[in-house]
Amino acid sequence: GEDVEQSLFLSVREGDSSVINCTYTDSSSTYLYWYKQEPGAGLQLLTYIFSNMDMKQDQRLTVLLNKKDKHLSLRIADTQTGDSAIYFCAERGSSNTGKLIFGQGTTLQVKP
Amino acid sequence: GAGVSQTPSNKVTEKGKYVELRCDPISGHTALYWYRQSLGQGPEFLIYFQGTGAADDSGLPNDRFFAVRPEGSVSTLKIQRTERGDSAVYLCASSPHGGGNTEAFFGQGTRLTVV
């Protein structure tokens, strides 16, 4: 079955890099996503990576994909207090429905 | 509208009652999704509409849950005989179409509390 796992909590100092990790089980996943959720707000798409890519960089965000190990990571460079939020990893399977399977979320705490 | 709108933002209901949750997708988006997010968990897929039809309802937990999208725009999620375990944030998302990699835009959600 489809399953996505994440560590629950990460604490970093402002200015440091943050690395949030995710593992998934569906080898037929076509796209993998990172969403951000701030308190009382909806889910915001941060970035995504296609399954035939190893890495994608977008400003302070770097996504690494190890398809063999089904491991995805999100690195945030120069982490700011405004980056404090819950980060969700999600996979999209091979079906054409666009249905996403989410992990349980990683709470990122950024200390000044 | 500018984004996905969900109403009400909060709903408190008594156990056993019927509730309806509304989603207004972004204009022109043919794909619409409902997810449920319990406290401390990630969103869990419920149902996907392509136009007016439910293309995938595999996530609906049981027959107390039903959703419609009669004109291919607004959708209503209906829950009969609510139970305390139904308490969660119900999220709606829409995208221009369901295939390929199209970004799904999420609404703010409806927080349902069953007392």
PDB file of C-alpha atoms in Angstrom, chain A residues 8 31 33 35 37 40-45 48 88 92 95-105, chain B residues 33 35 37 40-45 48 55-56 58 91 98-108:
ATOM      1  CA  LEU A   8       7.771  14.621  13.694  1.00  0.00           C
ATOM      2  CA  TYR A  31       5.730  13.334  -8.443  1.00  0.00           C
ATOM      3  CA  TYR A  33       5.811  17.339  -3.145  1.00  0.00           C
ATOM      4  CA  TYR A  35       3.823  21.527   1.379  1.00  0.00           C
ATOM      5  CA  GLN A  37       1.219  24.655   6.714  1.00  0.00           C
ATOM      6  CA  GLY A  40      -4.653  28.517  10.949  1.00  0.00           C
ATOM      7  CA  ALA A  41      -3.662  28.555   7.293  1.00  0.00           C
ATOM      8  CA  GLY A  42      -4.197  26.246   4.360  1.00  0.00           C
ATOM      9  CA  LEU A  43      -1.564  24.106   2.729  1.00  0.00           C
ATOM     10  CA  GLN A  44       0.901  25.952   0.539  1.00  0.00           C
ATOM     11  CA  LEU A  45       2.857  24.117  -2.154  1.00  0.00           C
ATOM     12  CA  TYR A  48       7.900  19.403  -6.152  1.00  0.00           C
ATOM     13  CA  PHE A  88       4.327  17.815   4.697  1.00  0.00           C
ATOM     14  CA  ARG A  92       1.382  11.269  -6.207  1.00  0.00           C
ATOM     15  CA  SER A  95      -3.002   6.918 -11.235  1.00  0.00           C
ATOM     16  CA  ASN A  96      -4.406   9.782 -13.200  1.00  0.00           C
ATOM     17  CA  THR A  97      -6.538  11.140 -10.393  1.00  0.00           C
ATOM     18  CA  GLY A  98      -4.013  13.502  -8.872  1.00  0.00           C
ATOM     19  CA  LYS A  99      -4.724  12.052  -5.443  1.00  0.00           C
ATOM     20  CA  LEU A 100      -1.947  12.842  -2.967  1.00  0.00           C
ATOM     21  CA  ILE A 101      -0.744  10.687  -0.092  1.00  0.00           C
ATOM     22  CA  PHE A 102       0.628  12.854   2.705  1.00  0.00           C
ATOM     23  CA  GLY A 103       3.026  12.142   5.515  1.00  0.00           C
ATOM     24  CA  GLN A 104       2.093  13.112   9.056  1.00  0.00           C
ATOM     25  CA  GLY A 105       4.107  16.315   8.904  1.00  0.00           C
TER      26      GLY A 105
ATOM     27  CA  TYR B  33     -10.508  17.116  -4.077  1.00  0.00           C
ATOM     28  CA  TYR B  35      -9.235  15.706   2.224  1.00  0.00           C
ATOM     29  CA  GLN B  37      -6.953  16.273   8.428  1.00  0.00           C
ATOM     30  CA  GLY B  40      -1.447  15.942  14.405  1.00  0.00           C
ATOM     31  CA  GLN B  41      -1.850  14.099  11.115  1.00  0.00           C
ATOM     32  CA  GLY B  42      -1.380  14.818   7.458  1.00  0.00           C
ATOM     33  CA  PRO B  43      -4.348  15.286   5.140  1.00  0.00           C
ATOM     34  CA  GLU B  44      -6.078  12.073   4.155  1.00  0.00           C
ATOM     35  CA  PHE B  45      -7.678  11.776   0.726  1.00  0.00           C
ATOM     36  CA  TYR B  48     -11.804  13.404  -6.283  1.00  0.00           C
ATOM     37  CA  ALA B  55     -13.701   9.838 -10.436  1.00  0.00           C
ATOM     38  CA  ASP B  56     -12.267   8.362  -7.240  1.00  0.00           C
ATOM     39  CA  SER B  58     -11.955   5.366  -2.483  1.00  0.00           C
ATOM     40  CA  LEU B  91      -9.833  20.521   3.306  1.00  0.00           C
ATOM     41  CA  GLY B  98      -6.521  16.126 -12.662  1.00  0.00           C
ATOM     42  CA  GLY B  99      -3.862  14.599 -14.881  1.00  0.00           C
ATOM     43  CA  GLY B 100      -0.145  15.220 -15.117  1.00  0.00           C
ATOM     44  CA  ASN B 101       1.495  17.456 -12.590  1.00  0.00           C
ATOM     45  CA  THR B 102      -0.923  20.237 -11.909  1.00  0.00           C
ATOM     46  CA  GLU B 103      -0.692  22.126  -8.659  1.00  0.00           C
ATOM     47  CA  ALA B 104      -3.584  21.612  -6.277  1.00  0.00           C
ATOM     48  CA  PHE B 105      -4.614  24.800  -4.494  1.00  0.00           C
ATOM     49  CA  PHE B 106      -6.004  24.240  -1.015  1.00  0.00           C
ATOM     50  CA  GLY B 107      -8.647  26.153   0.853  1.00  0.00           C
ATOM     51  CA  GLN B 108      -8.353  27.105   4.512  1.00  0.00           C
TER      52      GLN B 108
END
